[in-house]
């Protein structure tokens, strides 16, 4: 009690905001594996997005007829709508495991599977056609996107593409009036508690900063304006080698549960003061396929007792004071990075918004639940903030849509390696990095 | 002996289909005359289809016609140069203008081919007559000959009563020839050349002479005939210097356009055989004409549970692709369907209401497109006979006119092909006149040893591509659906038609087979329908003709002559050699021996002559097997001469290959050098084939005896010279020797040192042999695992810095009756032992695998054993696992049960004690669906233990104890069968996920003891789910990719595909794991 006296005169009140969770689409509850295949999600996607694209055609090229792949006639200009499929020479296949000769040299796993011989085809229910032309670059596009193409069939039976129409950004609700106060949202990802590379002190500093236990009064007053913390995946690293089905020796049991306990303790500290959303990532003890389901509450016996603690899906969609947030733990962008090319990660993010689809490569190269009647990755509502976790470095940019939409794009770096968290001001969507160092330098 | 007579055809009333049940052994090649008018079908009586419909179809087909003839061709003002593909003969009236002197029936040679511009050619060659020789009895004068001619003519008349030929034996001429058999000091002897009217008469005449004929003054005398077993078409080729697939020129003015076109070819003409110019396949004439290659596949709607039969089941689709030789894309893609079918991009879909229309459309298509070569997978045994028999069942007599000859029906006959090398195979022979059939299945079976010959596994092997497989039980369902489902089927059918073409391109079959035909001089069609020996015989006959030699028709001696001692194999000193082993190889050992020692039919001296002739010792070679051959200064053998030419030609081809830039030229040259190599090596086999055309065991046993001597000699020299006494660092040791190679451990530690010594040894030892026998040093094995005779593995080095590959022989990496687990295990172990040099790692790997197997963690697809069902259960004498299973499956569901001809995959399951292995086989799908436990002990004992022990015994002391017993074999998990009898009485209760204790409260996941380990246990469950999800995604998207569609469900049930069971299992495991995970959501 005595210690509290020091703070009494400057007792700061933490700001608050109205939170609304909008993850329904990403939840898998009643759905089961009943032998369904992936064709259904493609089918649902095609139907959904084709209807959308058809509605855009009158404003694009109203004079052109619309065809199916089958209805193509040689030399006749028209528009076709369908799902893209990219033939890739270097794409790793599960069948390679069975290839007759095991090469003596170890297989080099390339980071990127793009090859100059890659080509695109467009598929609808009626068939496939090979795409050619200089407009549609195979290195940019990936399997799974639905687009409208203007062009004509060549003598060789291919489709010569003249122009492309993508779905574009959906409509955006207006940002709340700018008169509001500064309110901050902290994004962090790749905490990797329990990993050899992560520094426990760094995370503690972050927690202390958020909870206002760090720095002078000014700094604390900024901390008081933090209204939400979002952890975008890979919070904990559990040794996978231990989970091979054998019963664990008690020594190993603790080895496994230790990092989770440690995480829980730190999260409890945050949750005690600030609302906290935690999303699962590729290395977390969660399922693999997108959408990843919330981390189980039994992993967080401490923090889960606070009502400020929310375990969410990945992807995650929520609203704070009418500002809309959409984010993933990074798998969607990392997969695009393997199967296509861009100058930076933000460009991949822009593309997914323009394609109106967070994860086009699911299910082709990105694990995904075999939905039967819907495609939850279709972006129905335009977010104001779009974040992606577990990236190499912090990057951000403001993207503007054709209808005046404004979206803040954020790549959140891996905290465990960089010591960087990202802070966003909801008032003006401005964004800066928060860096923690634990080296004592003179 | 060959007095088999064909019933003469009743004229004017030809049977609808001729079926000859001639059981022909390979070596018993009989000529069979085809009468031109016999198979003619009167066009007038042909039931024409609705004219309008025909026209619309015709216009669709017309765009695929061959290029139109240019003016010089039309006006016959230029010579015709074409590459011939097929040569046969027919019996017709002899040509009045070309051969004014003769009349009546004669054999007309027909040559089909293609010009450089892509025009089809049919060339009728007149004036060539069938003949053979007999040796002339001593003292026969011209009068005796004409008398003999008379007697023979009379005897022939008796046999060929119905023949309309005025003179059966046209001429008997005295010629001077020499028999190829045995060394003879005399230059030549009188022979009689008997020229007969028709090719079949050669056989009947031979029969008469074989049995003996009464000649005045000489009494009853039988004759040995010479060259009476040469097929007429081949005889023509030999005498005119025509080799298979070469270019033939008919100069302008030397040919006459046929008065009435008998064929559908663009250029059809008659000429005399003496006017043909046959071009050797060199330079410009080594090219390959733009043949039209048709690849097709049919689908039939079978009844449930039965394999399609032409008498019942309709042909519902035919897919066709036509490619011009030398181009990489087909220029025609179409599919003909019964009932409507939705369009397919890039494919001409033609739908018809009746089967009759489908079949006739296909016939019209063949006629318009006019393919030179017809390819497909199993077309000779299935597709073509099925179409023809189906047309017969439907009563469409005008269908089987698929050949190039107008109004001539395609004939089907059953043949049995048996050859020492390829075994006995029953097949149907469908003769499509003028078009070469090239069944990729037959080619694969001939040229490659594979674990399975299904189109799927063949394409997986060569194209690295899995093929979608639609089970025949759902083909009918797809057909009876709507245009969309039929489209689905059509896409599948097209793919099946495309794969043979891709295999043909990828494996360069056209180049290799054309070159083989050119090198050996036989028509291309012989290469597939006949064995090896005809190829050697053709070369022998050509060479003999140059030398005035004739080849006797030896009576088939069968195996009476017994066998001879085969190649030698030095004792293998089994072990794991961690020092480099140099391999010394004899380059083309057997051909070299034959050349070096002048081994031939005509240099062999009979034991009798050895005594009589008093040959000087320096003029003869006595072989280690005790035969005597003269040296080349007395008589050069023709086999050595053939071999020399083949090897010289190969050297030339290889040199040209290095120079060549154009990929097509390269392909030709590479095909040629390969053909030359194979041909050189088959000469030895020809002399040893006891049921062959001209067996001569004296030659073959001499060859192997020399071979043995050389291997022994090499071993002796190596071990004598390379010793510490001789100044070398180590004593060399020969660890193993095979037919034509010797493995030496020089004792040096580095590959480079071993290579230097290897080269030295090869040069040194080669110097002790007669030219051209040469010992070559090519490779080093390091390390080398020698298991036993003909079984070894090692890393192969040809350069000192890096090994080339892992080389294995006789080890279970490709046995077909093993499960995949064995192959994977063996490959992985060898990899660890040889490449990683990690013996403990390999042992650990084996232990882990065994433990996984016993703990039931093994991927089921690795345990599937597959066997072909060749006949029904009753026909098998011994009960076999796959046959029993097929029976049981038939009882369960006849629709999906395997039929004869299918491959039956099975796994061995746990069953009552004492049950026989064949009772424990089960369908893998059924096992998956019903959670039936497999029997790990069976796999351990009967599948993996032997191959493993073989590998590890040279390496470990107590291999069996170390690997197959121990702690890793102790924990055994037995999954509970879900539907066995006793389980019906069992009550299901939830148990704690942590400790399997029963929990009463069904809302909970864990018992009170395990509550504290909640996080850990949850992690375990969720990690399991996550792994399965990963797998599920990869497997199912792979299958989508393979079927080539994102929006349609995967239908494939290819059991040859390695991921088929995994995919099924992933689906089922996923559902279970998800349920398990859901239990946590209390």
Coordinates of N, CA, C and O in Angstrom, one line a residue, chain B residues 187-303:
Chain B
X187 N 35.0 -74.5 -103.0 CA 34.4 -73.2 -103.2 C 32.9 -73.2 -103.2 O 32.2 -72.6 -102.4
X188 N 32.3 -73.9 -104.2 CA 30.9 -73.9 -104.2 C 30.4 -75.3 -104.8 O 31.2 -76.0 -105.4
X189 N 29.1 -75.5 -104.7 CA 28.5 -76.7 -105.1 C 27.3 -76.4 -105.9 O 26.7 -75.4 -105.7
X190 N 26.9 -77.4 -106.7 CA 25.6 -77.1 -107.4 C 24.4 -77.2 -106.5 O 24.3 -78.1 -105.6
X191 N 23.5 -76.2 -106.6 CA 22.3 -76.2 -105.9 C 21.1 -76.0 -106.9 O 21.3 -75.6 -108.0
X192 N 19.9 -76.5 -106.5 CA 18.8 -76.2 -107.4 C 18.0 -75.1 -106.7 O 17.6 -75.1 -105.6
X193 N 17.7 -74.1 -107.5 CA 16.8 -73.0 -107.1 C 15.4 -73.3 -107.6 O 15.2 -73.4 -108.8
X194 N 14.5 -73.5 -106.7 CA 13.1 -73.8 -107.1 C 12.3 -72.5 -107.0 O 12.1 -72.0 -105.9
X195 N 11.8 -72.1 -108.1 CA 10.9 -70.9 -108.1 C 9.5 -71.4 -108.2 O 9.1 -72.1 -109.1
X196 N 8.6 -71.0 -107.2 CA 7.3 -71.4 -107.2 C 6.3 -70.2 -107.5 O 6.8 -69.1 -107.5
X197 N 5.1 -70.6 -107.7 CA 4.1 -69.5 -108.2 C 3.7 -68.6 -107.0 O 3.7 -67.4 -107.2
X198 N 3.4 -69.2 -105.9 CA 2.9 -68.4 -104.8 C 3.7 -68.7 -103.5 O 4.2 -69.8 -103.4
X199 N 3.7 -67.7 -102.7 CA 4.6 -67.8 -101.5 C 4.2 -69.1 -100.6 O 5.0 -69.7 -100.1
X200 N 2.9 -69.4 -100.5 CA 2.5 -70.5 -99.6 C 3.0 -71.8 -100.2 O 3.2 -72.8 -99.5
X201 N 3.3 -71.8 -101.5 CA 3.7 -73.1 -102.1 C 5.1 -73.4 -101.7 O 5.6 -74.5 -101.8
X202 N 5.9 -72.5 -101.2 CA 7.2 -72.8 -100.7 C 7.0 -73.8 -99.6 O 7.8 -74.8 -99.5
X203 N 6.1 -73.6 -98.7 CA 5.9 -74.5 -97.6 C 5.4 -75.8 -98.1 O 6.0 -76.9 -97.6
X204 N 4.5 -75.9 -99.0 CA 4.0 -77.2 -99.4 C 5.0 -77.9 -100.2 O 5.2 -79.1 -100.1
X205 N 5.8 -77.2 -100.9 CA 6.9 -77.8 -101.7 C 7.9 -78.4 -100.8 O 8.5 -79.4 -101.0
X206 N 8.2 -77.6 -99.8 CA 9.2 -78.0 -98.8 C 8.7 -79.3 -98.1 O 9.5 -80.3 -97.9
X207 N 7.4 -79.4 -97.8 CA 6.9 -80.6 -97.2 C 7.1 -81.8 -98.1 O 7.5 -82.9 -97.6
X208 N 6.9 -81.6 -99.4 CA 7.0 -82.8 -100.3 C 8.5 -83.2 -100.3 O 8.8 -84.4 -100.2
X209 N 9.4 -82.3 -100.4 CA 10.8 -82.6 -100.5 C 11.3 -83.2 -99.2 O 12.2 -84.0 -99.1
X210 N 10.8 -82.7 -98.1 CA 11.1 -83.2 -96.8 C 10.8 -84.7 -96.6 O 11.6 -85.5 -96.2
X211 N 9.6 -85.0 -97.1 CA 9.1 -86.4 -96.9 C 9.8 -87.3 -97.9 O 9.8 -88.5 -97.7
X212 N 10.2 -86.7 -99.0 CA 11.0 -87.5 -100.0 C 10.2 -87.7 -101.2 O 8.9 -87.6 -101.2
X213 N 10.9 -87.8 -102.3 CA 10.2 -87.8 -103.6 C 11.0 -88.9 -104.5 O 12.2 -89.0 -104.4
X214 N 10.2 -89.6 -105.3 CA 10.8 -90.7 -106.1 C 11.4 -90.1 -107.3 O 10.7 -89.4 -108.1
X215 N 12.6 -90.3 -107.5 CA 13.3 -89.8 -108.7 C 13.9 -91.0 -109.4 O 14.5 -91.9 -108.8
X216 N 13.7 -91.0 -110.7 CA 14.2 -92.2 -111.5 C 15.7 -92.2 -111.4 O 16.4 -91.2 -111.5
X217 N 16.1 -93.4 -111.1 CA 17.6 -93.6 -111.1 C 18.1 -93.3 -109.7 O 19.2 -93.8 -109.3
X218 N 17.5 -92.5 -108.9 CA 18.0 -92.2 -107.6 C 17.1 -92.9 -106.5 O 17.5 -92.9 -105.3
X219 N 15.9 -93.2 -106.9 CA 15.0 -93.8 -105.9 C 14.4 -92.7 -105.0 O 14.4 -91.5 -105.4
X220 N 13.8 -93.2 -103.9 CA 13.2 -92.3 -103.0 C 14.2 -91.4 -102.3 O 15.1 -91.9 -101.7
X221 N 14.1 -90.1 -102.5 CA 15.1 -89.2 -101.9 C 14.4 -88.0 -101.2 O 13.5 -87.4 -101.7
X222 N 14.8 -87.8 -100.0 CA 14.3 -86.6 -99.3 C 15.4 -85.5 -99.3 O 16.6 -85.8 -99.4
X223 N 15.0 -84.3 -99.3 CA 16.0 -83.2 -99.4 C 16.0 -82.3 -98.2 O 14.9 -82.0 -97.6
X224 N 17.1 -81.8 -97.9 CA 17.1 -80.6 -97.0 C 16.9 -79.4 -97.8 O 17.5 -79.2 -98.8
X225 N 16.0 -78.6 -97.4 CA 15.8 -77.3 -98.1 C 16.6 -76.2 -97.5 O 17.0 -76.2 -96.3
X226 N 16.9 -75.2 -98.3 CA 17.6 -74.1 -97.9 C 16.8 -72.8 -98.1 O 16.2 -72.6 -99.1
X227 N 16.8 -72.0 -97.1 CA 16.1 -70.7 -97.1 C 14.6 -70.8 -97.5 O 14.0 -70.0 -98.2
X228 N 14.0 -71.9 -97.1 CA 12.6 -72.2 -97.4 C 11.7 -71.6 -96.3 O 10.5 -71.7 -96.3
X229 N 12.3 -71.0 -95.2 CA 11.5 -70.5 -94.1 C 11.6 -69.0 -94.1 O 11.3 -68.4 -93.1
X230 N 12.0 -68.4 -95.2 CA 12.1 -67.0 -95.2 C 10.7 -66.4 -95.7 O 10.2 -66.8 -96.7
X231 N 10.2 -65.5 -94.9 CA 8.9 -64.9 -95.3 C 9.1 -64.2 -96.6 O 10.1 -63.5 -96.8
X232 N 8.0 -64.2 -97.4 CA 8.1 -63.7 -98.7 C 8.5 -62.2 -98.7 O 9.3 -61.8 -99.5
X233 N 7.8 -61.4 -97.9 CA 8.1 -60.0 -97.8 C 9.6 -59.7 -97.4 O 10.2 -58.9 -98.0
X234 N 10.1 -60.5 -96.5 CA 11.4 -60.4 -96.1 C 12.4 -60.8 -97.2 O 13.4 -60.1 -97.4
X235 N 12.0 -61.8 -97.9 CA 12.8 -62.3 -99.0 C 13.0 -61.2 -100.0 O 14.1 -60.9 -100.5
X236 N 11.9 -60.5 -100.3 CA 11.9 -59.4 -101.2 C 12.8 -58.3 -100.7 O 13.6 -57.8 -101.5
X237 N 12.7 -58.0 -99.5 CA 13.5 -56.9 -98.9 C 15.0 -57.2 -99.0 O 15.8 -56.4 -99.3
X238 N 15.3 -58.5 -98.7 CA 16.7 -58.9 -98.7 C 17.2 -58.8 -100.1 O 18.3 -58.2 -100.4
X239 N 16.5 -59.3 -101.1 CA 17.0 -59.4 -102.5 C 17.0 -58.0 -103.1 O 17.8 -57.8 -104.0
X240 N 16.2 -57.1 -102.6 CA 16.2 -55.7 -103.2 C 17.0 -54.7 -102.3 O 16.9 -53.5 -102.5
X241 N 17.7 -55.2 -101.3 CA 18.4 -54.4 -100.4 C 17.6 -53.4 -99.7 O 18.0 -52.2 -99.4
X242 N 16.4 -53.7 -99.4 CA 15.5 -52.8 -98.7 C 15.6 -53.2 -97.2 O 15.5 -54.3 -96.8
X243 N 15.8 -52.2 -96.4 CA 15.7 -52.4 -94.9 C 14.5 -51.7 -94.4 O 14.0 -50.8 -95.0
X244 N 14.1 -52.2 -93.2 CA 12.9 -51.6 -92.6 C 12.9 -50.1 -92.5 O 14.0 -49.6 -92.0
X245 N 11.9 -49.4 -92.9 CA 11.8 -48.0 -92.7 C 12.8 -47.2 -93.5 O 13.1 -46.0 -93.1
X246 N 13.3 -47.7 -94.6 CA 14.2 -46.9 -95.4 C 13.5 -46.1 -96.5 O 12.3 -46.3 -96.7
X247 N 14.2 -45.3 -97.3 CA 13.5 -44.6 -98.4 C 13.7 -45.3 -99.7 O 14.7 -45.9 -100.0
X248 N 12.6 -45.3 -100.4 CA 12.6 -46.0 -101.7 C 12.2 -45.0 -102.8 O 11.4 -44.2 -102.6
X249 N 12.9 -45.2 -103.9 CA 12.6 -44.3 -105.0 C 12.2 -45.1 -106.2 O 12.7 -46.1 -106.5
X250 N 11.1 -44.6 -106.8 CA 10.7 -45.1 -108.1 C 10.8 -44.0 -109.1 O 10.1 -43.0 -109.0
X251 N 11.8 -44.2 -110.0 CA 12.0 -43.1 -110.9 C 10.9 -42.8 -111.9 O 10.0 -43.7 -112.1
X252 N 10.9 -41.6 -112.4 CA 9.8 -41.2 -113.3 C 9.8 -42.1 -114.5 O 10.9 -42.5 -115.0
X253 N 8.7 -42.4 -115.0 CA 8.6 -43.3 -116.1 C 8.6 -44.7 -115.8 O 8.3 -45.6 -116.6
X254 N 9.1 -45.1 -114.6 CA 9.2 -46.5 -114.3 C 8.0 -47.0 -113.6 O 7.9 -48.1 -113.2
X255 N 7.0 -46.1 -113.3 CA 5.8 -46.6 -112.6 C 4.6 -46.3 -113.4 O 4.6 -45.3 -114.3
X256 N 3.6 -47.0 -113.2 CA 2.3 -46.8 -113.9 C 1.2 -46.6 -112.8 O 1.1 -47.4 -111.9
X257 N 0.5 -45.5 -113.0 CA -0.6 -45.3 -112.1 C -1.6 -46.4 -112.2 O -2.0 -46.8 -113.3
X258 N -2.1 -46.9 -111.1 CA -3.0 -48.0 -111.2 C -4.3 -47.6 -111.9 O -4.8 -46.5 -111.7
X259 N -4.8 -48.5 -112.6 CA -6.0 -48.2 -113.4 C -7.2 -48.0 -112.5 O -7.9 -47.0 -112.6
X260 N -7.3 -48.9 -111.5 CA -8.4 -48.7 -110.6 C -7.7 -48.6 -109.2 O -7.0 -49.5 -108.8
X261 N -8.0 -47.6 -108.5 CA -7.4 -47.5 -107.1 C -7.9 -48.5 -106.2 O -9.1 -48.7 -106.0
X262 N -7.0 -49.3 -105.7 CA -7.3 -50.3 -104.8 C -7.2 -49.9 -103.3 O -7.7 -50.5 -102.4
X263 N -6.5 -48.8 -103.2 CA -6.3 -48.3 -101.8 C -6.7 -46.9 -101.7 O -7.2 -46.3 -102.6
X264 N -6.7 -46.4 -100.4 CA -7.1 -45.0 -100.2 C -5.9 -44.1 -100.2 O -5.9 -42.9 -99.8
X265 N -4.7 -44.6 -100.6 CA -3.5 -43.8 -100.6 C -3.6 -42.7 -101.7 O -4.2 -43.0 -102.8
X266 N -2.9 -41.6 -101.5 CA -2.9 -40.6 -102.5 C -2.1 -40.9 -103.8 O -2.5 -40.6 -104.9
X267 N -1.0 -41.6 -103.6 CA -0.2 -42.0 -104.7 C -0.3 -43.6 -104.8 O 0.2 -44.2 -103.8
X268 N -0.9 -44.1 -105.8 CA -0.9 -45.5 -105.9 C -0.4 -45.9 -107.3 O -0.9 -45.3 -108.3
X269 N 0.5 -46.8 -107.4 CA 1.1 -47.1 -108.7 C 1.6 -48.6 -108.7 O 1.8 -49.2 -107.7
X270 N 1.9 -49.0 -109.9 CA 2.5 -50.4 -110.1 C 3.9 -50.2 -110.7 O 4.1 -49.2 -111.4
X271 N 4.8 -51.1 -110.3 CA 6.1 -51.0 -110.9 C 6.8 -52.4 -110.8 O 6.2 -53.3 -110.2
X272 N 7.9 -52.5 -111.5 CA 8.6 -53.8 -111.4 C 9.7 -53.8 -110.3 O 10.2 -52.7 -110.0
X273 N 9.9 -54.9 -109.7 CA 10.8 -54.9 -108.6 C 12.2 -54.5 -108.9 O 12.9 -53.9 -108.1
X274 N 12.6 -54.7 -110.2 CA 13.9 -54.4 -110.6 C 14.1 -52.9 -110.8 O 15.2 -52.4 -110.9
X275 N 13.0 -52.2 -110.8 CA 13.1 -50.7 -111.1 C 13.2 -49.9 -109.8 O 13.4 -48.7 -109.8
X276 N 13.0 -50.6 -108.6 CA 13.1 -49.9 -107.4 C 14.5 -49.5 -107.0 O 15.4 -50.2 -107.3
X277 N 14.6 -48.3 -106.5 CA 15.9 -47.9 -106.0 C 15.8 -47.8 -104.4 O 14.9 -47.0 -103.9
X278 N 16.6 -48.6 -103.8 CA 16.5 -48.6 -102.3 C 17.6 -47.7 -101.8 O 18.8 -48.0 -102.1
X279 N 17.3 -46.7 -101.0 CA 18.4 -45.8 -100.5 C 18.8 -46.3 -99.1 O 18.0 -46.5 -98.3
X280 N 20.1 -46.3 -99.0 CA 20.7 -46.6 -97.6 C 20.3 -45.5 -96.7 O 20.3 -44.3 -97.1
X281 N 20.0 -45.8 -95.4 CA 19.6 -44.7 -94.5 C 20.8 -43.8 -94.1 O 21.3 -43.8 -92.9
X282 N 21.3 -43.1 -95.0 CA 22.4 -42.2 -94.7 C 22.1 -40.8 -95.2 O 21.3 -40.6 -96.1
X283 N 22.7 -39.8 -94.6 CA 22.5 -38.4 -94.9 C 21.0 -38.0 -95.0 O 20.3 -38.2 -94.0
X284 N 20.6 -37.5 -96.2 CA 19.2 -37.0 -96.3 C 18.3 -38.2 -96.1 O 17.2 -38.0 -95.6
X285 N 18.7 -39.4 -96.4 CA 17.8 -40.5 -96.3 C 17.8 -41.1 -94.9 O 17.2 -42.2 -94.7
X286 N 18.4 -40.5 -94.0 CA 18.3 -41.0 -92.6 C 17.2 -40.3 -91.9 O 16.8 -40.7 -90.8
X287 N 16.6 -39.3 -92.6 CA 15.5 -38.6 -91.9 C 14.2 -39.5 -91.8 O 14.1 -40.5 -92.5
X288 N 13.3 -38.9 -91.1 CA 12.0 -39.7 -90.9 C 10.9 -38.8 -91.5 O 10.8 -37.6 -91.2
X289 N 10.1 -39.4 -92.3 CA 9.0 -38.7 -93.0 C 8.0 -38.3 -92.0 O 7.9 -38.8 -90.9
X290 N 7.2 -37.3 -92.3 CA 6.1 -36.8 -91.4 C 5.0 -37.8 -91.3 O 3.9 -37.6 -91.9
X291 N 5.2 -38.9 -90.6 CA 4.1 -39.9 -90.5 C 3.0 -39.3 -89.7 O 3.2 -38.4 -88.9
X292 N 1.8 -39.8 -89.9 CA 0.7 -39.5 -89.1 C 0.5 -40.5 -88.1 O 0.3 -41.7 -88.4
X293 N 0.5 -40.1 -86.8 CA 0.4 -41.1 -85.7 C -0.9 -40.9 -85.0 O -1.2 -39.8 -84.5
X294 N -1.8 -41.9 -85.0 CA -3.0 -41.8 -84.3 C -2.9 -42.5 -83.0 O -2.5 -43.7 -82.9
X295 N -3.3 -41.8 -81.9 CA -3.3 -42.4 -80.6 C -4.8 -42.4 -80.2 O -5.4 -41.4 -80.3
X296 N -5.3 -43.6 -79.9 CA -6.7 -43.6 -79.5 C -7.0 -44.4 -78.3 O -6.2 -45.2 -77.9
X297 N -8.2 -44.2 -77.7 CA -8.6 -45.0 -76.6 C -10.1 -45.1 -76.6 O -10.8 -44.2 -77.1
X298 N -10.7 -46.3 -76.2 CA -12.1 -46.4 -76.2 C -12.6 -46.6 -74.8 O -11.9 -47.0 -73.9
X299 N -13.9 -46.2 -74.6 CA -14.5 -46.5 -73.3 C -15.7 -47.4 -73.6 O -16.5 -47.2 -74.5
X300 N -15.9 -48.4 -72.7 CA -17.1 -49.2 -72.9 C -17.9 -49.2 -71.6 O -17.3 -49.1 -70.5
X301 N -19.2 -49.3 -71.7 CA -20.0 -49.3 -70.5 C -20.3 -50.7 -70.1 O -21.1 -51.4 -70.7
X302 N -19.5 -51.2 -69.1 CA -19.7 -52.6 -68.7 C -20.9 -52.7 -67.8 O -21.4 -51.7 -67.2
X303 N -21.3 -53.9 -67.6 CA -22.4 -54.2 -66.6 C -21.7 -54.3 -65.3 O -20.6 -54.6 -65.2

